[in-house]
Amino acid sequence: MLEDTIYFFYDLVQYFINGLAQGSIYALIALGYTMVYGIIRLINFAHGEFYMIGAFLGFYVVIAGHSLWIAFPVAMIGSGIVAVIVERLVYRPIRSAGRIPALITALGTSLFFQYLGQGVIGAEPKAFPSVINDQTFMFGEIMFTSTQIIIVGVTFVLMLFLWWLVGYTKVGKAMRATSYNREAAELMGINTNRIISITFFIGASLAGAAGVLVGLYYSTIEPMMGLIPGLKAFVAAVLGGIGNIPGAVVGGLILGIAENLVMGFWASTYRDAIAFAILIFILLVKPTGILGKNIKEKV
Amino acid sequence: MLDNSVILETKEITMRFGGLVAVDNFCIQLKKTDLIGIIGPNGAGKTTIFNMITGIYTPSAGDIILDQKSIKNRRPAVITQLGIARTFQNIRLFKDLTVFDNIRIAGHFRMNYGLLSSVFRNKKFHSEEKRLENETLELLEIFDLSDKKNYLAKNLPYGMQRRLEIARALATRPKVLLLDEPAAGMNPKETKELTDLIRWLRDKFQIAILLIEHDMKLVMEVCEKIHVVDYGMQIAHGLPKDIQGNPKVIEAYLGTQ
Amino acid sequence: MNSSFIKIIKNILIYLGIISLTVSNAYSNKSKPTIDVGAVFAMTGPTATFGQESISGIKLALKTINKEGIAGRKIRLILEDNKGEPLESANAVRKLIDMDKVSVVLGAVASSNTLAGAPIAQKAKVPLLTPSSTNPKVTMMGDYISRACFTDDFQGVVMAKFAKETLKKSRAAIIVDNANDYSKGLAKVFRQKFQEFGGTIVSKDDFAYQQKDVDFRSILRRVKRKKPDVIFVPGYYTEVGLILKQAHQMRFNVPFLGGDGWDSPKLQQLAGKEAITGHYLSSHFSPDDSSPKVQNFVKEFKKEYNERPGAMAALGYDATFILANALKNAKNLSREEIKVAINNTKNFSAITGNITINKNRNAVKSAVVLKTTPAGNVFVQKVDP
Amino acid sequence: MDYIAHLTLNTGIFIILAVSLNLINGICGQFSLGHAGFWAVGAYTGAAYSVYMALPVPDFINLFISCIVGFISAAFAGVIIGVPCLRLRGDYLAIATLGFSEIIRIVIVNLDVVGGARGFTNIPNWSNLFWVYSWVVITIIIIANIINSTHGRAIISIREDEIAAESMGIHTFKYKTLAFVIGAGFAGLAGSLFAHAQQFLHPNGFTFLWSVIILLMVILGGLGSITGSIIGAIILTVLPELLRFFGETISQWRMVVYSLLLIILMLARPGGIFGKHELDIKSWFRRSKL
């Protein structure tokens, strides 16, 4: 009996650690979601595909024999550039047409990249080479790997960077102004189109970084890989309060941990159901998310 | 019954948003055919008072009595059905619908046929729709909007949109009509017409009217009694001529020297 | 209201007209110098990897077959994508039968897709041969439906027997892909047979994951708690590779067993060198098989696609040859006679074994048990039905 | 012409789905992304009736009962989902309904009585063109008649301005739920027809992607336009099939083509082909005379 209890706590900690690593990846994708939503109120369904593009860019750089120090920037800049192009060609013209047409366009863009990926690079999963020496650390019954540490670390650093960028720099101030009231920001001399492009670039770069991390962590990448994490990241963003940077990270971590607890103690069959149930619960109880602020509609 | 019985009364209603007190202990009484104005500087909490009366906000404290019954925790739709109609400061018409449909929608809750009748188009459906159509046309005639019947609401000139909104509110057959800055954005000629319209409405429909207005001239001319609010507090009430000379009111509007 | 009725009917008529025009232009008055064979596979969508691999095998086989042709006529492949979805599969099968007037349909991989298409082929009396749908229900749809592979039942028995009798293991855990009918079918048979042979299954319910999952650490942790000495994972290599890798990191030291879903060179890549060693799978053929037929296939496949062939490719290849053989033996090329010829396939020597189609239209052939190594799977034993 | 017959039949089913979703998204203005969930509920319950409980009556009566079963169960699911979720607005409602429809799918995967992940087989083939299009006509009449009544105007007013609607004495929540439940019910009915046409159901046939496709049909035609939805359903059912006729290469790339067309259409006509208006052939002639 006592042994069972001890095991229970060991397991709890273990699932927590696993969830932290998985949640960090959701968080990285969610950061981009939340930034884009925050600034133009668009659920950018194609965001999961930026993550996929980042993963493949990283993959090809590594395959070509370069180190991770090159793979990361290439993946981040590459998916950032793709995002900027998509924003320029597709989202900017549709922006004035309202939110629903923009949402549909985002769905179309997402499908486009998925199927383009399948056509160009093939549907079969590619094995991401293990370029770092993945060490396993054991503390009694609890185990974690160096990749897990890297993932959590990178996420944390990138979140802090973003937090600083949005909160304490001129660009960040312009972003906040654009998000609050685009017309007013424009009148204040802010080039809002440029700010929106920058936001897309940064958001997609983070997703690109997440793509490479996922390649390292799970060692598999494929063109459809963005679909589910994209949805989950959106759930995470809503969970934490959409438009809110620390919120996206908190939401991602909570989601990751909750999923791992469900898988560990119950059945993974219901894992996605639980993720959506959490989402619905949050929406009903506190629609602005855990860290979001309450806004009343003005009458 | 006495003709001048109180129809609507707010008893010390208070509205708090977090720490901010938007309206503090506001009291007002409307008799059956009263025409009362609420004035006050921007952000004084006037619209919040309307929102509480119409049920969009629930007051943090106090009570609202309509026809001797509390309507404090009722939904806006129920309050409208019980007899309070309103217009909005920033005109909330159904912009993409016709003038005719705007008015017909306001008659909805008095329609007496069910969903099945609308599917099977029975006798009841046709007679009720006919009745609504007649009432609507009548009202449009009164408001001089008959020839604009099939225009989309958004295509009407501004003054006409205001008029349509008032007509729409009246189509709910209210006992009390709340007008939120009806003259906002109107030119002097339109304002003059509005002044006449408001008086005429009260006499024709025998209703109580409560209006919020910035245009002092209109308020002074049309209202029989005026309440002044500032920072959510009622700082004065009385007859227009009394209000005009009240130092507190002047201070609220012009600031202290 | 009346006017909108008319509108609707008008719309329908117009669009029917457009279709029939397009179609009749393209398909009328065509004499057929070729034998048209339809293929329905997932070329796009989440399960496209299996469809694309199968098609590689089929095309390779056709290349050889069409060198000579069937009585001077070449086989023309008409490929339709089903996106891995049941509805699309049904549409594709209908299109092939109705528009292209194909003689035979090959497809699909996922049993859910084949099951959606099978009733249509049966009703239209067009033979449908599936290379790799292992759900027993598929061929129960009627006499025009047959398969070139064994069923879930057989593989489950093979691995249960192997675990108990060859590896001498007694406590098995089962990790199943819950969204996958193939995986659930195998798991069910394995559970039943392993217990019949005297083994224990460590948990009442199978441990479950879902296709497309990438993180299995928490499930594996639960499995470890039950202290099994062998673990049966009848999934597809896309997930199994990751399971093996993560299990290795978690210091599992028991063998993992699986079915033909494991059989792809990608498994080695996904799991990595350290994690891949010492597990077993049942499959249709072994690339190490020294028979010239198999060696030739492996060589040609490598030449064509620069990859080692997996099970799906081999099955696609074999199904095409079974079909070619049937076309040669058929009295004439009517669909009815082709069906008879396919169902009469006896002892046909193919790369996945000597194939006989039995009275339930399932392929009866031997299975092989392979052991995983970093260089590829190596042959352990052959199990006859 | 089995292929064309079935394509026509599927088109009919998607017309019902698109028109019913239009009631929720276009007419009432509530952005739902979970229509595939209701479709699945109707398909599975309708099929379960036919497989396990069919009465000894002629097929078409059984089909009728099965459609009613599908309608009622999907409408019931609509109540369960709508009552809590319809308090949400816009994107949030979209994501909540998406979540619910995924939950429905996951529950079906784990329900062995209807085949679970192995799929539901042996469903009788009762649907035919006549019954499907009878239901199409019935659906359109019912929904059009509701829209053109005081109840419909109440629903439309919610789309136009929810707060103003409430202030006009309309129980907005009641009418939102009503539109949602009726829409869900007809999706269920379409599901039952679908089950008896396909004879086989699999949870993978009701993924989130299908909710998106049905939504695209509605949006393509124009949110709020019934005729638009019908034409949107026709185009999006026929187009992917039509692309099959352009050879193997195009067929493999058709999803890319499809998504590109979608983006271009949105850029060119964001309101859909017909916007909020109904198709009126007479007005075309009037315009051309000018």
Coordinates of C-alpha atoms in Angstrom, one line a residue, chain A residues 7 10-11 14-15 18 22 115 118 122-125 127 130 134 136 138 141 143 148 217-220 222 224 260 263-269 271, chain C residues 43-46 48-49 52 83 178 208-210 212-215 217-219 221-222 224-225 227 237-238 242 245-246 249-251 266 269-270 307:
Chain A
Y7 CA 4.9 5.1 -6.8
Y10 CA 6.8 9.3 -8.5
D11 CA 4.4 8.9 -11.4
Q14 CA 7.1 12.0 -14.0
Y15 CA 3.9 12.9 -15.9
N18 CA 6.7 14.9 -19.5
Q22 CA 5.2 18.7 -24.4
Y115 CA -1.2 19.5 -49.3
Q118 CA 2.5 16.3 -49.3
G122 CA 5.9 13.3 -49.9
A123 CA 3.5 12.1 -47.1
E124 CA 5.8 9.7 -45.4
P125 CA 7.4 10.9 -42.1
A127 CA 13.3 10.8 -39.4
S130 CA 19.7 12.9 -33.6
D134 CA 20.5 12.9 -25.8
T136 CA 19.0 10.5 -19.8
M138 CA 17.6 9.5 -13.4
E141 CA 12.2 6.6 -10.2
M143 CA 13.6 10.4 -15.4
Q148 CA 13.5 18.0 -22.4
Y217 CA 12.4 15.6 -29.3
Y218 CA 10.3 13.2 -31.2
S219 CA 12.6 12.6 -34.2
T220 CA 9.7 12.5 -36.7
E222 CA 5.8 15.1 -41.8
M224 CA 0.5 17.1 -41.7
N260 CA 0.0 13.7 -19.7
M263 CA -2.6 9.6 -20.4
G264 CA -0.8 8.4 -17.4
F265 CA -3.6 7.8 -14.9
W266 CA -6.6 7.2 -17.2
A267 CA -6.6 6.5 -20.9
S268 CA -5.0 8.3 -23.7
T269 CA -8.1 7.6 -25.8
R271 CA -6.8 12.8 -24.2
Chain C
M43 CA -2.2 9.8 -52.1
T44 CA -2.9 12.8 -49.9
G45 CA -4.2 13.1 -46.4
P46 CA -3.0 11.8 -43.0
A48 CA -0.9 9.1 -47.6
T49 CA 2.3 7.4 -46.7
Q52 CA 2.1 6.2 -51.8
K83 CA -7.5 11.2 -49.1
N178 CA -7.3 3.0 -30.6
A208 CA -4.1 2.9 -25.9
Y209 CA -2.8 5.7 -28.0
Q210 CA -4.1 7.4 -31.1
K212 CA -0.5 10.8 -35.0
D213 CA 0.5 10.8 -31.4
V214 CA 4.1 11.7 -30.8
D215 CA 4.6 11.5 -27.1
R217 CA 6.4 8.6 -22.4
S218 CA 3.5 8.7 -20.0
I219 CA 1.8 5.6 -21.4
R221 CA 5.5 4.7 -17.7
R222 CA 2.2 3.0 -17.0
K224 CA 6.5 -0.3 -17.0
R225 CA 4.6 -0.3 -13.7
K227 CA 6.3 -5.3 -15.2
Y237 CA 5.6 2.2 -38.0
T238 CA 4.9 5.9 -37.9
L242 CA 8.7 6.7 -31.7
K245 CA 12.8 5.2 -29.2
Q246 CA 11.1 6.6 -26.1
Q249 CA 15.3 6.2 -23.4
M250 CA 13.2 5.0 -20.5
R251 CA 15.4 1.9 -20.2
K266 CA 11.4 4.1 -41.9
Q269 CA 15.2 5.6 -39.0
L270 CA 12.5 6.8 -36.6
E307 CA 14.8 2.9 -50.9

